XYZ file of C-alpha atoms in Angstrom:
769
model
C 34.210 5.534 -0.339
C 36.663 8.218 0.662
C 33.807 10.411 1.716
C 32.234 7.433 3.574
C 35.603 7.084 5.467
C 35.799 10.717 6.295
C 32.111 10.543 7.547
C 33.119 7.665 9.933
C 36.079 9.716 11.071
C 34.076 12.933 11.899
C 31.247 10.731 13.509
C 33.783 8.847 15.630
C 35.278 12.233 16.834
C 31.784 13.159 17.837
C 31.282 10.012 19.720
C 28.486 8.793 17.412
C 30.326 5.797 16.231
C 31.225 3.058 18.752
C 34.106 0.611 18.262
C 32.744 -2.907 18.951
C 34.966 -5.183 21.113
C 32.273 -7.780 21.961
C 32.300 -11.070 20.017
C 28.556 -11.044 19.028
C 27.137 -8.194 17.212
C 23.174 -7.863 16.784
C 21.343 -5.904 14.329
C 17.683 -5.350 14.885
C 14.534 -4.251 13.011
C 11.192 -3.787 14.726
C 10.541 -7.660 14.597
C 13.689 -9.267 13.472
C 17.219 -9.923 14.522
C 20.532 -10.786 12.859
C 23.270 -12.009 15.055
C 26.980 -12.348 13.797
C 30.178 -13.376 15.528
C 32.879 -10.845 14.850
C 35.685 -12.188 16.831
C 38.915 -10.266 15.849
C 41.135 -12.495 13.800
C 38.529 -15.101 12.966
C 36.033 -15.366 10.107
C 33.075 -13.198 10.383
C 30.311 -15.753 11.146
C 26.562 -15.595 10.608
C 24.830 -17.222 13.651
C 21.176 -16.283 13.296
C 18.529 -14.483 11.196
C 14.908 -14.511 12.168
C 12.477 -13.066 14.742
C 13.555 -11.651 18.087
C 12.908 -14.926 19.902
C 16.514 -15.866 19.755
C 19.017 -13.876 21.859
C 22.912 -13.818 21.851
C 22.902 -16.136 25.013
C 20.595 -18.660 23.308
C 22.990 -18.556 20.274
C 26.011 -19.029 22.461
C 24.418 -21.924 24.373
C 23.442 -23.494 21.087
C 26.983 -23.115 19.522
C 28.605 -24.712 22.619
C 26.243 -27.781 22.380
C 27.053 -28.597 18.738
C 30.389 -29.391 17.073
C 29.379 -27.744 13.594
C 31.262 -24.551 12.825
C 29.104 -21.435 12.275
C 28.598 -20.391 8.606
C 30.891 -17.571 7.389
C 28.958 -14.435 6.776
C 30.749 -13.815 3.495
C 32.331 -17.095 2.296
C 35.512 -16.535 0.166
C 37.169 -18.744 -2.338
C 40.019 -20.636 -0.934
C 38.595 -20.414 2.563
C 35.514 -22.329 2.510
C 34.397 -25.924 3.256
C 32.847 -28.495 1.057
C 29.186 -27.356 1.559
C 29.869 -23.611 0.754
C 30.040 -21.816 -2.447
C 32.126 -18.632 -2.551
C 30.542 -15.350 -2.402
C 33.733 -13.760 -3.468
C 36.709 -14.695 -5.627
C 39.507 -12.571 -6.820
C 42.803 -13.176 -8.765
C 45.786 -11.315 -7.501
C 48.567 -10.125 -9.748
C 50.740 -13.103 -8.755
C 47.936 -15.599 -9.796
C 46.828 -16.325 -6.321
C 43.165 -17.042 -6.582
C 42.557 -17.402 -2.676
C 41.285 -15.127 -0.008
C 41.452 -15.919 3.821
C 39.251 -13.066 5.145
C 39.582 -12.351 8.999
C 37.839 -9.702 11.025
C 40.018 -6.717 11.415
C 37.522 -4.159 12.809
C 33.907 -3.394 13.466
C 32.182 -0.123 13.336
C 28.587 0.816 14.228
C 26.603 3.942 13.217
C 23.268 4.540 14.821
C 20.825 7.183 13.314
C 17.163 7.831 13.831
C 16.429 5.719 10.740
C 18.795 2.828 10.754
C 21.584 1.060 12.275
C 24.729 0.511 10.220
C 27.328 -2.118 10.977
C 30.481 -2.366 8.877
C 32.814 -5.373 9.269
C 36.186 -4.883 7.809
C 37.780 -8.162 6.785
C 41.463 -8.328 5.824
C 43.286 -11.066 3.846
C 45.857 -12.845 5.793
C 48.416 -12.658 2.913
C 47.521 -9.911 0.482
C 46.739 -6.224 1.329
C 43.111 -6.679 0.337
C 40.093 -5.625 2.507
C 36.452 -6.376 2.244
C 33.998 -4.290 4.160
C 30.745 -6.324 4.749
C 28.143 -3.832 5.520
C 24.556 -4.307 7.047
C 21.937 -1.612 7.451
C 19.053 -2.378 9.576
C 16.089 -0.151 9.327
C 14.188 1.017 12.499
C 10.828 1.513 10.932
C 10.488 -1.644 8.707
C 11.785 -5.131 8.881
C 14.400 -4.905 6.178
C 18.192 -5.399 6.457
C 20.243 -4.369 3.639
C 23.617 -5.855 2.933
C 26.567 -5.019 0.589
C 30.293 -5.194 0.269
C 33.029 -2.662 -0.469
C 36.204 -4.198 -1.873
C 39.566 -2.394 -1.840
C 43.279 -3.273 -1.976
C 46.639 -1.765 -1.649
C 48.464 -4.344 -3.950
C 50.949 -2.986 -6.439
C 49.062 -4.308 -9.423
C 45.424 -4.449 -10.242
C 43.253 -7.288 -8.862
C 40.627 -8.959 -10.908
C 37.313 -9.545 -9.133
C 35.937 -12.801 -10.504
C 32.901 -12.917 -8.324
C 31.575 -10.277 -5.986
C 28.230 -11.059 -4.419
C 26.287 -8.429 -2.765
C 25.376 -10.663 0.166
C 24.899 -14.251 1.571
C 22.416 -15.655 3.900
C 22.639 -19.046 5.823
C 19.318 -20.574 6.478
C 19.484 -23.310 9.138
C 16.591 -25.641 7.929
C 16.340 -27.106 4.638
C 14.182 -30.211 4.624
C 10.811 -28.544 3.693
C 11.794 -25.210 2.187
C 9.751 -23.923 -0.816
C 10.989 -21.341 -3.335
C 8.781 -18.633 -4.825
C 10.141 -16.653 -7.766
C 8.796 -14.865 -10.804
C 9.502 -15.875 -14.376
C 8.154 -14.638 -17.602
C 8.716 -12.849 -20.995
C 7.672 -9.651 -22.776
C 3.874 -9.193 -22.476
C 3.836 -12.112 -19.996
C 5.828 -10.870 -16.900
C 5.924 -11.934 -13.476
C 4.604 -15.432 -13.583
C 4.497 -16.771 -10.119
C 6.257 -20.222 -9.552
C 6.147 -22.040 -6.402
C 8.353 -25.067 -6.091
C 9.933 -27.128 -3.178
C 13.640 -26.458 -2.980
C 15.367 -29.809 -3.612
C 19.007 -30.755 -2.659
C 21.549 -29.427 -5.090
C 22.064 -25.993 -6.640
C 19.341 -23.709 -8.015
C 20.366 -20.719 -10.019
C 18.098 -17.744 -11.166
C 19.790 -15.284 -13.535
C 19.291 -12.749 -16.220
C 21.753 -11.554 -18.913
C 19.685 -8.964 -20.839
C 22.345 -6.289 -20.229
C 20.247 -3.118 -19.953
C 17.103 -4.678 -18.372
C 16.695 -7.579 -15.951
C 12.965 -8.414 -15.080
C 11.393 -9.731 -18.212
C 12.478 -13.312 -17.974
C 13.654 -14.004 -14.407
C 13.330 -11.337 -11.760
C 15.957 -10.373 -9.101
C 13.677 -11.077 -6.180
C 12.541 -14.272 -4.524
C 10.867 -15.664 -1.354
C 11.743 -18.792 0.771
C 8.887 -20.358 2.799
C 10.512 -22.347 5.731
C 7.519 -24.192 6.848
C 6.684 -26.099 3.703
C 4.369 -25.036 0.936
C 3.917 -21.224 1.023
C 0.706 -19.556 2.483
C -0.252 -15.968 2.081
C -0.783 -14.891 5.730
C 0.946 -17.497 7.919
C 4.270 -19.268 8.183
C 7.766 -18.242 8.357
C 9.085 -16.577 5.005
C 12.338 -14.891 3.919
C 12.276 -12.464 1.167
C 15.177 -11.166 -0.889
C 15.494 -8.452 -3.495
C 18.679 -7.568 -5.159
C 18.825 -3.750 -5.911
C 20.331 -3.678 -9.362
C 19.204 -3.041 -12.924
C 21.894 -5.290 -14.702
C 22.792 -8.794 -15.092
C 22.180 -10.681 -11.843
C 22.561 -14.166 -10.440
C 20.744 -15.496 -7.395
C 22.091 -18.974 -6.228
C 20.348 -21.400 -3.793
C 22.525 -24.130 -2.540
C 21.003 -26.927 -0.494
C 23.599 -29.438 0.508
C 22.889 -32.867 1.869
C 23.716 -32.105 5.523
C 20.945 -29.593 5.713
C 20.337 -25.855 5.526
C 20.100 -23.475 2.513
C 22.672 -21.025 1.468
C 21.475 -17.974 -0.409
C 24.044 -15.890 -2.560
C 22.826 -12.837 -4.614
C 24.867 -10.523 -6.773
C 25.985 -9.327 -10.184
C 26.141 -12.158 -12.683
C 29.919 -12.829 -13.065
C 29.517 -13.956 -16.751
C 31.386 -11.286 -18.841
C 31.591 -9.154 -15.754
C 35.089 -9.800 -14.134
C 36.274 -6.544 -12.968
C 39.849 -5.205 -12.889
C 40.169 -3.209 -9.701
C 43.055 -0.640 -9.534
C 45.152 -0.262 -6.287
C 43.527 1.978 -3.848
C 40.167 2.035 -5.584
C 36.864 0.849 -4.199
C 34.264 -1.574 -5.792
C 30.940 -1.214 -4.068
C 28.358 -3.946 -4.934
C 24.517 -3.420 -5.250
C 22.536 -3.649 -2.035
C 20.659 -6.863 -1.216
C 17.375 -6.293 0.748
C 16.450 -9.024 3.052
C 13.293 -9.441 5.209
C 11.760 -12.021 7.525
C 8.082 -12.572 8.207
C 5.960 -14.884 10.332
C 2.904 -13.760 8.351
C 3.504 -15.698 5.159
C 4.248 -14.432 1.567
C 1.833 -11.423 2.212
C 3.930 -10.411 5.311
C 7.014 -10.189 3.135
C 5.149 -8.316 0.364
C 3.850 -5.701 2.847
C 7.265 -5.115 4.289
C 8.750 -4.558 0.857
C 6.057 -2.118 -0.059
C 6.618 -0.154 3.290
C 10.353 -0.205 2.828
C 9.928 1.189 -0.873
C 7.597 3.964 0.078
C 9.391 5.028 3.361
C 12.966 4.385 2.772
C 13.859 5.946 -0.456
C 13.560 2.954 -2.764
C 10.683 4.491 -4.682
C 10.797 8.207 -5.533
C 8.282 10.240 -3.529
C 7.084 6.934 -2.347
C 4.300 8.000 -0.050
C 2.548 10.224 -2.722
C -0.456 8.976 -4.803
C -0.228 9.216 -8.590
C -2.582 10.841 -11.103
C -5.127 9.157 -13.201
C -3.945 9.411 -16.764
C -4.714 8.786 -20.522
C -1.883 7.595 -22.560
C -1.999 7.976 -26.372
C 0.067 4.875 -27.478
C -2.506 2.125 -28.001
C -5.078 4.838 -28.951
C -3.279 6.383 -31.997
C 0.361 4.776 -32.023
C 2.707 6.899 -34.267
C -0.240 8.780 -35.860
C 0.116 11.882 -33.808
C -1.270 15.200 -34.796
C -2.003 18.275 -32.773
C -5.735 17.896 -33.246
C -5.794 14.229 -32.302
C -3.826 14.969 -29.005
C -6.044 17.843 -28.166
C -9.079 15.625 -28.821
C -7.713 13.025 -26.460
C -7.135 15.648 -23.848
C -10.798 16.662 -24.028
C -11.656 12.976 -23.556
C -9.533 12.536 -20.450
C -10.856 15.748 -18.883
C -14.300 14.695 -19.508
C -13.705 11.301 -17.791
C -12.490 13.261 -14.907
C -8.843 12.169 -15.308
C -5.853 14.382 -14.195
C -3.017 13.889 -16.681
C -2.551 13.281 -20.466
C 0.683 11.603 -21.795
C 1.762 11.947 -25.400
C 3.583 8.794 -26.356
C 5.921 7.869 -29.146
C 5.870 9.516 -32.618
C 6.154 13.359 -31.764
C 9.771 13.966 -32.809
C 12.171 13.979 -35.720
C 13.200 16.665 -38.308
C 15.213 15.224 -41.126
C 13.933 11.795 -40.174
C 10.210 12.093 -38.997
C 9.202 9.314 -36.407
C 6.421 7.646 -38.259
C 7.321 4.064 -37.217
C 10.061 2.447 -34.918
C 12.812 2.313 -37.727
C 14.026 6.084 -37.447
C 14.696 9.210 -35.349
C 15.670 7.956 -31.738
C 18.197 10.488 -30.705
C 16.778 13.542 -32.685
C 14.642 14.900 -29.817
C 13.158 17.924 -31.648
C 9.516 18.323 -32.394
C 8.113 17.169 -35.717
C 6.441 20.361 -36.806
C 4.721 18.523 -39.710
C 2.748 16.835 -36.991
C 2.658 19.454 -34.463
C 3.059 22.846 -36.132
C 2.685 24.826 -33.052
C 5.188 22.859 -31.045
C 4.785 21.526 -27.442
C 3.710 24.865 -26.245
C 0.423 24.612 -27.897
C -0.199 21.241 -26.281
C 0.797 22.339 -22.843
C -1.316 25.282 -23.227
C -4.266 23.111 -24.139
C -3.633 20.802 -21.138
C -3.533 23.908 -18.854
C -6.869 25.158 -20.323
C -8.462 21.787 -19.587
C -7.113 21.803 -16.092
C -5.073 18.610 -16.643
C -1.288 17.856 -16.575
C 0.774 17.098 -19.421
C 3.342 14.264 -19.958
C 5.651 13.099 -22.733
C 7.404 9.851 -23.804
C 11.086 9.654 -24.468
C 13.640 6.854 -25.052
C 16.925 8.574 -24.036
C 19.264 5.581 -23.911
C 18.709 4.483 -27.482
C 19.369 5.686 -31.094
C 18.436 4.608 -34.544
C 20.910 4.171 -37.348
C 18.490 6.295 -39.400
C 18.841 9.465 -37.367
C 20.800 12.747 -37.353
C 22.367 11.838 -34.110
C 23.864 8.574 -35.419
C 25.060 10.463 -38.509
C 26.888 12.897 -36.373
C 28.220 10.558 -33.654
C 28.189 6.879 -34.739
C 30.862 6.180 -32.031
C 28.219 7.104 -29.399
C 26.329 3.713 -30.072
C 27.639 0.579 -28.234
C 29.390 -1.398 -30.804
C 32.351 -4.003 -31.344
C 34.899 -2.333 -33.686
C 35.227 -4.530 -36.824
C 32.131 -6.690 -36.166
C 28.839 -6.232 -37.898
C 26.137 -4.365 -35.848
C 23.472 -6.329 -34.340
C 20.331 -4.118 -34.640
C 17.158 -4.279 -32.541
C 13.665 -2.812 -32.851
C 12.704 -1.637 -36.274
C 15.850 -3.137 -37.702
C 17.739 0.034 -36.792
C 17.815 0.356 -33.036
C 21.190 0.580 -31.168
C 21.945 1.229 -27.485
C 23.879 4.440 -26.514
C 27.102 4.054 -24.786
C 26.083 5.214 -21.310
C 29.722 4.584 -20.126
C 30.698 7.728 -22.351
C 30.595 10.949 -20.306
C 29.664 12.815 -23.588
C 26.535 10.536 -23.991
C 25.683 11.093 -20.408
C 25.860 14.853 -20.914
C 23.856 14.564 -24.065
C 20.887 12.742 -22.255
C 20.999 15.012 -19.312
C 21.010 18.147 -21.531
C 18.232 16.818 -23.687
C 15.984 16.231 -20.673
C 17.003 19.507 -19.216
C 16.272 21.418 -22.431
C 12.915 19.620 -22.763
C 11.707 20.476 -19.174
C 13.129 24.004 -19.084
C 11.662 25.155 -22.404
C 8.291 23.449 -21.461
C 7.752 23.950 -17.724
C 4.156 22.848 -17.698
C 5.545 19.123 -18.520
C 4.842 17.361 -15.259
C 5.513 13.630 -16.381
C 7.960 11.777 -18.460
C 7.564 8.135 -19.621
C 11.133 7.022 -19.869
C 11.331 3.897 -22.115
C 14.043 1.364 -22.786
C 13.162 -1.009 -25.761
C 16.596 -2.489 -26.416
C 18.942 -5.106 -24.975
C 22.713 -4.788 -25.013
C 23.541 -6.869 -28.075
C 26.834 -5.132 -29.198
C 29.253 -5.803 -26.310
C 31.837 -3.118 -27.013
C 32.372 0.569 -27.390
C 34.476 2.963 -29.399
C 36.228 4.357 -26.450
C 39.358 2.752 -24.911
C 40.272 5.282 -22.357
C 39.902 4.692 -18.544
C 36.634 6.037 -17.347
C 35.075 6.428 -13.921
C 31.749 7.009 -12.653
C 30.996 7.469 -8.846
C 27.172 8.235 -8.531
C 26.467 9.270 -4.997
C 24.996 6.580 -3.043
C 25.174 3.958 -5.594
C 27.575 1.328 -7.107
C 31.153 2.733 -7.479
C 34.168 1.399 -9.335
C 37.406 2.414 -11.168
C 39.221 0.134 -13.440
C 42.861 0.137 -14.690
C 41.757 -1.353 -17.918
C 38.774 -0.967 -20.341
C 35.842 -0.919 -17.895
C 33.272 -3.761 -17.694
C 30.487 -2.806 -19.964
C 27.585 -4.514 -18.276
C 28.469 -2.765 -15.012
C 29.570 0.488 -16.209
C 26.524 1.058 -18.419
C 24.406 1.029 -15.353
C 26.870 3.321 -13.500
C 26.538 5.810 -16.302
C 22.840 5.490 -16.192
C 22.688 6.075 -12.580
C 24.851 9.137 -12.997
C 22.354 10.489 -15.532
C 19.436 9.904 -13.297
C 20.852 11.417 -10.273
C 21.766 14.530 -12.147
C 18.307 14.837 -13.504
C 16.790 14.172 -10.086
C 18.971 16.827 -8.472
C 17.446 19.549 -10.733
C 13.918 18.145 -11.239
C 12.986 16.436 -7.984
C 9.231 16.996 -8.433
C 8.870 15.615 -12.165
C 7.098 12.340 -12.283
C 8.954 9.752 -14.148
C 7.750 6.367 -15.321
C 10.220 3.533 -15.737
C 9.242 1.739 -18.875
C 11.197 -1.029 -20.573
C 8.962 -2.811 -23.124
C 6.693 -3.209 -20.188
C 8.099 -4.337 -16.922
C 11.669 -5.104 -17.997
C 13.019 -2.736 -15.423
C 10.698 -3.465 -12.420
C 13.558 -3.647 -9.960
C 14.893 -1.675 -6.966
C 18.190 -0.722 -8.602
C 16.361 2.034 -10.634
C 13.239 2.667 -8.688
C 14.745 5.277 -6.175
C 14.808 7.610 -9.301
C 11.306 6.695 -10.692
C 7.926 7.211 -9.382
C 6.274 4.233 -11.019
C 6.891 1.510 -13.680
C 4.903 0.243 -16.539
C 3.845 -3.264 -15.520
C 3.463 -4.697 -18.954
C 2.821 -3.830 -22.519
C 0.148 -6.321 -22.458
C -3.133 -4.606 -21.488
C -5.418 -7.631 -21.690
C -7.381 -7.393 -18.552
C -7.546 -11.117 -17.983
C -3.880 -11.551 -18.355
C -3.176 -8.608 -16.357
C -4.649 -10.343 -13.334
C -1.959 -12.685 -13.311
C 0.946 -10.255 -14.245
C -0.181 -7.739 -11.561
C -0.600 -10.511 -9.007
C 2.957 -11.630 -9.562
C 4.391 -8.221 -9.541
C 2.669 -7.153 -6.225
C 4.744 -9.806 -4.447
C 7.567 -7.084 -4.133
C 6.216 -3.799 -5.448
C 3.624 -1.314 -4.012
C 0.528 -0.481 -5.940
C 1.318 3.166 -6.293
C 4.311 2.028 -8.424
C 2.281 -0.219 -10.729
C 1.005 1.627 -13.737
C -2.272 -0.376 -14.734
C -4.300 0.918 -17.802
C -7.850 0.131 -19.102
C -7.132 -1.265 -22.656
C -9.401 -1.599 -25.638
C -11.673 -4.744 -26.492
C -11.126 -6.936 -28.477
C -7.590 -6.623 -27.277
C -4.945 -6.266 -30.046
C -2.520 -8.778 -28.572
C -4.905 -11.510 -27.725
C -8.064 -10.873 -29.636
C -9.982 -11.378 -26.304
C -13.378 -9.552 -25.741
C -13.629 -8.426 -22.165
C -16.365 -6.216 -20.675
C -15.579 -2.674 -19.710
C -16.415 -3.070 -16.148
C -13.919 -5.844 -15.680
C -11.255 -3.939 -17.485
C -11.892 -1.017 -15.213
C -11.828 -3.098 -11.966
C -8.617 -4.850 -12.983
C -6.811 -1.527 -13.741
C -8.124 0.076 -10.561
C -6.129 -2.233 -8.229
C -2.988 -0.071 -8.942
C -2.179 3.208 -10.331
C -5.086 3.734 -12.713
C -4.939 4.744 -16.347
C -6.501 4.547 -19.650
C -4.734 3.384 -23.020
C -7.129 3.361 -25.886
C -8.833 5.817 -28.367
C -11.708 7.254 -26.544
C -13.496 8.291 -29.789
C -13.899 4.584 -30.564
C -15.594 3.818 -27.164
C -19.257 2.927 -26.939
C -21.704 4.992 -24.736
C -21.614 2.002 -22.234
C -17.764 2.194 -22.092
C -17.690 5.937 -21.548
C -20.275 5.951 -18.778
C -18.464 2.971 -17.059
C -15.133 4.710 -17.286
C -16.497 7.970 -15.946
C -17.949 6.246 -12.963
C -14.735 4.168 -12.413
C -12.568 7.239 -12.490
C -14.712 9.107 -9.892
C -14.878 6.027 -7.486
C -11.167 5.469 -7.981
C -10.253 9.094 -7.137
C -12.159 8.794 -3.898
C -10.435 5.527 -2.994
C -7.021 6.231 -4.294
C -5.345 6.753 -1.011
C -6.485 3.407 0.181
C -5.516 1.512 -2.988
C -2.220 3.159 -3.554
C -0.959 3.512 0.010
C -2.834 0.819 1.787
C -1.534 -2.540 3.123
C -2.015 -5.335 0.518
C -3.652 -8.602 1.198
C -4.004 -11.288 -1.476
C -7.033 -13.261 -0.586
C -7.600 -15.909 -3.436
C -4.805 -16.522 -6.039
C -5.760 -16.605 -9.627
C -3.266 -19.541 -10.216
C -5.508 -21.944 -8.266
C -8.500 -21.022 -6.229
C -8.184 -23.950 -3.848
C -4.399 -24.059 -3.438
C -1.756 -21.469 -4.218
C 1.083 -24.035 -4.523
C 0.577 -25.058 -8.029
C -0.238 -23.375 -11.468
C -2.751 -26.152 -12.426
C -6.232 -24.986 -12.779
C -9.123 -27.145 -11.389
C -11.820 -27.113 -14.224
C -14.567 -28.158 -11.801
C -14.278 -25.003 -9.665
C -14.715 -21.399 -10.360
C -11.541 -19.679 -10.967
C -11.434 -16.509 -8.707
C -8.895 -13.890 -7.821
C -9.342 -11.524 -4.931
C -7.177 -9.009 -3.096
C -7.734 -5.999 -0.635
C -5.959 -2.861 0.672
C -6.417 -1.946 4.217
C -5.397 1.439 5.785
C -2.873 1.446 8.820
C -5.547 2.246 11.237
C -7.841 -0.518 9.881
C -10.874 1.797 9.519
C -11.075 1.588 5.700
C -10.430 -1.139 3.070
C -11.011 -1.829 -0.541
C -11.706 -5.305 -1.830
C -11.481 -6.405 -5.486
C -12.881 -9.914 -6.644
C -12.622 -11.123 -10.105
C -14.285 -14.175 -11.672
C -11.936 -15.653 -14.403
C -14.523 -17.938 -15.681
C -18.340 -17.823 -16.026
C -20.728 -20.868 -15.984
C -24.570 -20.859 -15.677
C -26.010 -21.638 -12.271
C -22.505 -20.901 -10.766
C -22.877 -20.521 -6.933
C -21.538 -17.321 -5.273
C -17.995 -17.553 -4.025
C -17.141 -17.224 -0.422
C -14.095 -14.854 0.241
C -12.490 -14.483 3.589
C -11.020 -11.034 4.013
C -7.797 -10.234 6.046
C -6.117 -7.309 7.831
C -9.258 -5.895 9.487
C -9.795 -5.103 13.166
C -11.961 -8.129 14.480
C -13.678 -5.553 17.038
C -14.808 -3.014 14.357
C -17.997 -3.064 12.445
C -17.600 -2.474 8.799
C -20.239 -1.116 6.357
C -19.858 -2.309 2.770
C -20.446 -0.096 -0.241
C -20.263 -1.498 -3.776
C -18.154 0.778 -6.106
C -17.854 1.049 -9.898
C -21.206 -0.568 -10.130
C -21.914 -2.005 -13.659
C -23.939 0.285 -15.762
C -27.205 -0.815 -17.369
C -29.249 0.126 -20.512
C -32.285 2.073 -19.517
C -35.016 1.387 -22.024
C -37.163 4.197 -20.559
C -34.774 6.780 -21.558
C -33.198 4.857 -24.505
C -29.587 5.268 -23.049
C -26.963 3.699 -20.657
C -27.498 4.635 -16.929
C -26.100 3.888 -13.746
C -26.876 0.240 -12.332
C -27.855 -1.030 -9.033
C -25.448 -2.274 -6.461
C -25.700 -5.885 -5.283
C -27.499 -7.125 -2.084
C -24.416 -6.716 -0.073
C -24.261 -2.867 -0.541
C -25.090 -1.134 2.718
C -24.830 -4.305 4.946
C -22.635 -4.370 8.120
C -20.424 -6.979 9.539
C -17.936 -7.285 12.160
C -14.241 -7.573 11.188
C -14.101 -10.975 12.990
C -17.019 -12.206 10.771
C -15.376 -11.008 7.622
C -12.090 -12.681 8.305
C -13.138 -15.952 9.928
C -16.422 -16.650 7.998
C -16.108 -14.431 4.984
C -18.760 -13.247 2.473
C -20.376 -15.094 -0.448
C -19.553 -12.601 -3.246
C -22.005 -12.692 -6.290
C -19.543 -13.057 -9.136
C -21.854 -14.659 -11.771
C -25.354 -14.971 -10.775
C -26.437 -11.289 -11.779
C -24.379 -11.216 -14.944
C -24.914 -12.110 -18.544
C -21.500 -11.901 -19.832
C -17.935 -13.157 -18.984
C -15.604 -11.791 -16.482
C -17.911 -10.503 -13.742
C -16.136 -8.566 -10.947
C -16.824 -6.572 -7.800
C -15.273 -3.776 -5.878
C -16.285 -3.076 -2.269
C -15.351 -0.154 -0.120
C -15.359 -1.042 3.688
C -15.559 1.730 6.258
């Protein structure tokens, strides 16, 4: 924060920062407006958040006509009324638990990309200040908010609650909440529910991952049951990878109060004098285009504002070795799989778990984590032979690592047992394989070890272009061997300094951010996948350092329709790694035809995860066609604007998870380019009955005045008896037909999703131009 203060001083001298004396302060994005009352000596008040229809004069006239006091922009314990919960609570050294925060100053910084407003609030009794910050982006309808807490008291202050932000929503009679809940291999289940009176809490306490169970994002539909493309909706995403808590308070007298921040359980923070604690950012958006409008805003923000590394780039089509051979890696098997992905037309091969270990070879998940040396019994010619083989086949090469973990059966643990998180004197709680522990990322020596390991791997093997960074363990041992004071201050991220033993849940992620920033500083072009037993780290706290994330360990195509649907609410498609799995699928035993598996995986970043030598001729030909079509459509799919057309949860209403057995269950979505000249439509039938009528799908996002030609893609292959082999199939009757955008959006098309098929799970992909 010292650098930040210096920046403000320099900018002020240059005349680029303007002290604000007016009572009202307005922040604007292209279509939204936030208005606050920053009267000096008074509470900072939140007056309005919504579209630009409201002006400061409107708000002033409204305030003069009602007797209710405006809502505090950052409610503090000891200074709130009956209907508010505190966003911040501290305990001073003298035992005082209260804060009376009053506006001391306001600073505004205007850049080409954003407007930053910083409101400094000072306590009326203690020398403690809270800077409430808002960043309004100029190119996208996102306002980020966070706080910076600092004090000049003689003794440390304990931070008992420190939310990143608070939002007061005026209406509350018919507000619906949309949030994501799930589990390992069943992530991102969409839940829509009316927000009833009282307190609703969404939280996660995993420690090292925060998106498997409840996700740190939500939507609030203000006009009743949510709709995809209409209605007022507020979206919120907490940019943090650790434990979190989202609270929604709906008091009896109306309105909704949203609080978001680090979960205070086991996270009280001892803040030393003159130190600064900066909370994670909370990203807020408002849309009049329903849930889809909120999703498209988050996608644009992630790609263009640095919350997804290299966000406007498309990702390569790959083959990952894991579900094909698991730990049974040999040099010949890897090279054979490279031949397969090259033959399919893919661009990248990734060698997954099982390639390392010397004293303890990695033959299963019970050993070797931390020993990042090549197992020459499996790979006698080392990684160089593999990278040379990839180069000869004109494909890229990637590799799997799990840098934050160690097995008790490893050379690293034998040499540095104190590097693992542990509670001295207590029995270790062990994770995966019965031996796995989490490394102490609060320890600078551990941070250096991880950075140096990655550096050595990449510098010794410069042809490696992709890293799959996994995190398969929760923090179960709440403690560490070190007791000395430590401090981590990653540039641009959460910062803290403690006068006592630092808070583990918070400082773990500070250490991780420090590691990732150091790696990215030296290797900005390496593609890194964020994997955590699937989608356990799908959050915007870590995505600025990763190019994509593994959506789920579950590759069952039917269940993936649902998992990917929910994930798309907040994350863009070029960040969502989606692979073609085997059939019958190992987790569910479900038999799914290859075309459906391809079509489901093609709606995000396409990959393959199976053993190609076990594929049938039909599967090989279908995958070859799918990859060729996908590579041509990739810019539209990965960078286009998403419109969810028909929800898989219920094909007549998206407000419930109850299926209607008498109707065909369908899911449909589409991507449209910014200029509306091209689009790709995906349609999946999730059931199949004889004599089922075609399903009418209304498109969205097109130009009503344009005429679009439809081309079916990834056409299902068929067996040609004349040649005795599988051959390309024939497109459906819609192929080559032309329709106006107005017709496609208002009337829609009857899509044949069953009548031409003789197997379950029919699906279609159409390219519109």
